[in-house]
mmCIF file of C-alpha atoms in Angstrom:
data_model
loop_
_atom_site.group_PDB
_atom_site.id
_atom_site.type_symbol
_atom_site.label_atom_id
_atom_site.label_comp_id
_atom_site.label_asym_id
_atom_site.label_seq_id
_atom_site.Cartn_x
_atom_site.Cartn_y
_atom_site.Cartn_z
ATOM 1 C CA MET A 1 -182.131 36.550 71.061
ATOM 2 C CA ALA A 2 -184.180 34.166 68.956
ATOM 3 C CA GLU A 3 -184.592 30.664 70.270
ATOM 4 C CA THR A 4 -183.934 28.073 67.603
ATOM 5 C CA GLU A 5 -184.961 24.453 67.669
ATOM 6 C CA PRO A 6 -181.819 22.347 68.231
ATOM 7 C CA ARG A 7 -181.359 18.879 66.843
ATOM 8 C CA ALA A 8 -183.179 16.337 69.037
ATOM 9 C CA GLU A 9 -182.150 12.698 69.205
ATOM 10 C CA LEU A 10 -183.951 9.906 71.040
ATOM 11 C CA ASP A 11 -181.456 7.453 72.542
ATOM 12 C CA ALA A 12 -183.039 4.044 71.891
ATOM 13 C CA ARG A 13 -180.731 2.397 74.456
ATOM 14 C CA TYR A 14 -182.546 4.215 77.268
ATOM 15 C CA SER A 15 -185.996 4.562 75.741
ATOM 16 C CA GLU A 16 -189.051 2.377 75.475
ATOM 17 C CA GLU A 17 -190.215 1.477 71.989
ATOM 18 C CA SER A 18 -193.200 3.849 72.199
ATOM 19 C CA ALA A 19 -191.081 6.864 73.275
ATOM 20 C CA THR A 20 -190.498 9.825 70.984
ATOM 21 C CA ALA A 21 -187.977 12.657 71.107
ATOM 22 C CA GLU A 22 -189.256 15.724 72.970
ATOM 23 C CA ASN A 23 -189.419 19.059 71.135
ATOM 24 C CA TRP A 24 -187.065 21.679 72.557
ATOM 25 C CA SER A 25 -189.952 24.153 72.793
ATOM 26 C CA ASP A 26 -191.675 21.750 75.225
ATOM 27 C CA ALA A 27 -188.466 21.471 77.247
ATOM 28 C CA VAL A 28 -188.204 25.268 77.397
ATOM 29 C CA ALA A 29 -191.770 25.444 78.718
ATOM 30 C CA ARG A 30 -190.734 23.006 81.461
ATOM 31 C CA LEU A 31 -187.610 25.071 82.253
ATOM 32 C CA ARG A 32 -189.702 28.240 82.492
ATOM 33 C CA ALA A 33 -192.178 26.576 84.863
ATOM 34 C CA ALA A 34 -189.662 24.776 87.102
ATOM 35 C CA GLU A 35 -189.277 26.362 90.531
ATOM 36 C CA LEU A 36 -186.212 24.536 91.832
ATOM 37 C CA PHE A 37 -182.973 23.629 90.091
ATOM 38 C CA TRP A 38 -179.836 21.828 91.211
ATOM 39 C CA LEU A 39 -176.541 23.467 90.197
ATOM 40 C CA SER A 40 -173.437 21.299 89.854
ATOM 41 C CA THR A 41 -170.032 22.988 89.885
ATOM 42 C CA VAL A 42 -166.480 21.754 90.426
ATOM 43 C CA ARG A 43 -164.372 22.776 93.430
ATOM 44 C CA PRO A 44 -160.769 23.881 92.778
ATOM 45 C CA ASP A 45 -159.539 20.499 94.088
ATOM 46 C CA GLY A 46 -161.753 18.675 91.532
ATOM 47 C CA ARG A 47 -164.478 17.496 93.916
ATOM 48 C CA PRO A 48 -168.079 18.114 92.782
ATOM 49 C CA HIS A 49 -170.400 20.587 94.514
ATOM 50 C CA VAL A 50 -174.189 20.452 94.104
ATOM 51 C CA THR A 51 -176.683 22.896 95.569
ATOM 52 C CA PRO A 52 -180.352 23.752 95.034
ATOM 53 C CA LEU A 53 -181.244 27.214 93.775
ATOM 54 C CA LEU A 54 -183.802 29.284 91.892
ATOM 55 C CA ALA A 55 -183.357 30.049 88.191
ATOM 56 C CA VAL A 56 -185.238 31.795 85.416
ATOM 57 C CA TRP A 57 -185.300 31.114 81.683
ATOM 58 C CA LEU A 58 -184.933 34.307 79.647
ATOM 59 C CA ASP A 59 -183.540 35.053 76.182
ATOM 60 C CA GLY A 60 -182.469 31.489 75.407
ATOM 61 C CA ALA A 61 -180.677 30.707 78.672
ATOM 62 C CA LEU A 62 -181.064 29.822 82.327
ATOM 63 C CA HIS A 63 -180.011 32.491 84.844
ATOM 64 C CA PHE A 64 -179.166 32.124 88.509
ATOM 65 C CA CYS A 65 -177.624 34.289 91.190
ATOM 66 C CA THR A 66 -175.324 33.686 94.161
ATOM 67 C CA GLY A 67 -173.400 35.635 96.760
ATOM 68 C CA PRO A 68 -169.817 36.418 95.715
ATOM 69 C CA GLU A 69 -168.286 34.337 98.517
ATOM 70 C CA GLU A 70 -170.636 31.360 98.354
ATOM 71 C CA ARG A 71 -169.009 28.043 97.417
ATOM 72 C CA LYS A 72 -170.609 28.006 93.955
ATOM 73 C CA ALA A 73 -169.315 31.511 93.123
ATOM 74 C CA ARG A 74 -165.817 30.588 94.273
ATOM 75 C CA ASN A 75 -165.980 27.426 92.153
ATOM 76 C CA LEU A 76 -167.093 29.401 89.096
ATOM 77 C CA ARG A 77 -164.061 31.695 89.357
ATOM 78 C CA GLU A 78 -161.888 28.626 88.688
ATOM 79 C CA ASN A 79 -164.133 26.624 86.345
ATOM 80 C CA PRO A 80 -167.259 28.068 84.686
ATOM 81 C CA GLU A 81 -168.564 24.693 83.406
ATOM 82 C CA VAL A 82 -171.867 23.801 85.088
ATOM 83 C CA VAL A 83 -174.851 21.502 84.962
ATOM 84 C CA LEU A 84 -178.345 22.654 85.947
ATOM 85 C CA THR A 85 -180.908 19.948 86.663
ATOM 86 C CA THR A 86 -184.637 20.074 87.390
ATOM 87 C CA GLY A 87 -187.516 17.645 87.385
ATOM 88 C CA ALA A 88 -189.539 15.358 89.591
ATOM 89 C CA ASN A 89 -188.202 12.970 92.199
ATOM 90 C CA THR A 90 -190.585 10.223 91.133
ATOM 91 C CA LEU A 91 -189.816 7.105 89.138
ATOM 92 C CA ARG A 92 -192.847 6.662 86.897
ATOM 93 C CA GLU A 93 -194.173 10.171 86.295
ATOM 94 C CA GLY A 94 -192.812 13.588 85.522
ATOM 95 C CA TYR A 95 -189.964 14.732 83.347
ATOM 96 C CA ASP A 96 -186.342 15.533 84.257
ATOM 97 C CA LEU A 97 -184.103 18.005 82.440
ATOM 98 C CA VAL A 98 -180.336 18.450 82.476
ATOM 99 C CA VAL A 99 -178.701 21.534 80.926
ATOM 100 C CA GLU A 100 -174.935 21.670 80.406
ATOM 101 C CA GLY A 101 -173.065 24.878 79.624
ATOM 102 C CA GLU A 102 -170.754 27.637 80.757
ATOM 103 C CA ALA A 103 -171.840 30.048 83.493
ATOM 104 C CA VAL A 104 -171.048 33.575 82.278
ATOM 105 C CA ARG A 105 -171.353 36.434 84.733
ATOM 106 C CA LEU A 106 -173.698 39.240 83.643
ATOM 107 C CA THR A 107 -173.041 42.855 84.648
ATOM 108 C CA ASP A 108 -175.066 44.856 82.107
ATOM 109 C CA GLU A 109 -177.569 46.721 84.265
ATOM 110 C CA GLU A 110 -180.346 46.855 81.655
ATOM 111 C CA ARG A 111 -180.186 43.068 81.274
ATOM 112 C CA LEU A 112 -179.986 42.647 85.057
ATOM 113 C CA ARG A 113 -183.116 44.775 85.524
ATOM 114 C CA ALA A 114 -184.987 42.509 83.077
ATOM 115 C CA LEU A 115 -183.801 39.472 85.016
ATOM 116 C CA ALA A 116 -184.751 41.035 88.354
ATOM 117 C CA ALA A 117 -188.270 41.579 86.987
ATOM 118 C CA ALA A 118 -188.334 37.958 85.770
ATOM 119 C CA TYR A 119 -187.393 36.687 89.250
ATOM 120 C CA THR A 120 -190.179 38.715 90.874
ATOM 121 C CA ALA A 121 -192.708 37.617 88.239
ATOM 122 C CA LYS A 122 -191.816 33.952 88.705
ATOM 123 C CA TYR A 123 -191.131 33.708 92.448
ATOM 124 C CA GLY A 124 -193.074 36.626 93.968
ATOM 125 C CA ALA A 125 -192.262 39.821 95.848
ATOM 126 C CA GLU A 126 -189.987 37.951 98.258
ATOM 127 C CA TRP A 127 -187.512 37.690 95.366
ATOM 128 C CA THR A 128 -187.295 41.368 94.424
ATOM 129 C CA PHE A 129 -183.837 42.690 93.625
ATOM 130 C CA GLU A 130 -182.413 46.131 93.022
ATOM 131 C CA VAL A 131 -179.669 46.407 90.436
ATOM 132 C CA ARG A 132 -176.508 48.242 91.359
ATOM 133 C CA ASP A 133 -172.840 48.023 90.362
ATOM 134 C CA GLY A 134 -173.416 45.103 87.975
ATOM 135 C CA ALA A 135 -175.164 42.842 90.489
ATOM 136 C CA PHE A 136 -178.435 42.133 92.272
ATOM 137 C CA VAL A 137 -178.826 43.802 95.658
ATOM 138 C CA ALA A 138 -181.326 42.754 98.340
ATOM 139 C CA ASP A 139 -181.604 42.660 102.115
ATOM 140 C CA ALA A 140 -179.361 39.581 102.169
ATOM 141 C CA GLY A 141 -176.602 41.469 100.319
ATOM 142 C CA ILE A 142 -175.046 41.347 96.877
ATOM 143 C CA ALA A 143 -175.707 38.526 94.405
ATOM 144 C CA LEU A 144 -173.714 37.925 91.238
ATOM 145 C CA VAL A 145 -175.841 36.874 88.259
ATOM 146 C CA PHE A 146 -174.864 34.161 85.793
ATOM 147 C CA ARG A 147 -176.211 33.089 82.391
ATOM 148 C CA VAL A 148 -176.024 29.481 81.183
ATOM 149 C CA GLU A 149 -176.787 29.050 77.517
ATOM 150 C CA PRO A 150 -177.314 25.349 76.783
ATOM 151 C CA ARG A 151 -174.521 23.596 74.932
ATOM 152 C CA THR A 152 -176.115 20.182 75.401
ATOM 153 C CA ALA A 153 -179.320 19.254 77.199
ATOM 154 C CA PHE A 154 -181.003 15.989 78.094
ATOM 155 C CA GLY A 155 -184.637 15.189 78.785
ATOM 156 C CA PHE A 156 -185.731 12.097 80.685
ATOM 157 C CA ALA A 157 -189.345 11.038 80.167
ATOM 158 C CA LYS A 158 -190.785 8.574 82.658
ATOM 159 C CA SER A 159 -193.966 7.349 81.000
ATOM 160 C CA PRO A 160 -192.997 5.942 78.609
ATOM 161 C CA TYR A 161 -189.298 6.004 79.516
ATOM 162 C CA GLY A 162 -187.341 7.984 76.965
ATOM 163 C CA GLN A 163 -184.110 9.956 76.770
ATOM 164 C CA THR A 164 -183.850 12.925 74.419
ATOM 165 C CA ARG A 165 -180.561 14.707 73.741
ATOM 166 C CA TRP A 166 -180.528 18.206 72.258
ATOM 167 C CA ARG A 167 -177.378 19.500 70.603
ATOM 168 C CA PHE A 168 -176.948 23.225 70.133
ATOM 169 C CA THR A 169 -174.707 24.790 67.521
ATOM 170 C CA ARG A 170 -173.085 28.177 68.006
ATOM 171 C CA GLU A 171 -171.778 30.346 65.227
#
């Protein structure tokens, strides 16, 4: 899948005068390098649920995995809309990213093998998965794999302060 440059807009209300909109390719580089993400889902009763997890950027989307009975997997069965967030917990340095989209479960074993290799390449041998029956399999058990293709994303620069919004169009 080819990655296209979405429309970037700098929101002047939340940006210093010297700020400029970030290129999506720079944001993707940050997503690829980020080690920890926060996943926000919605519980069936409407309450939010947020949890840290690992994710990899591959083929134009973020991918994460979870056990089939974990809270986030149960939430996704009811509502696939998610937000993935990463960045730095500092006020004046770093860059934060927010990716909104729909979490779609992947079961194609060829694609899952590519993702398993991406996890090991990014996080090391501790994160090696076998692929079987449309899921990741490891010592800890079965993990369902989800793909989140950005629908909207936000970037928050901290020096100078600036907020970029990227809008993605789907055909």
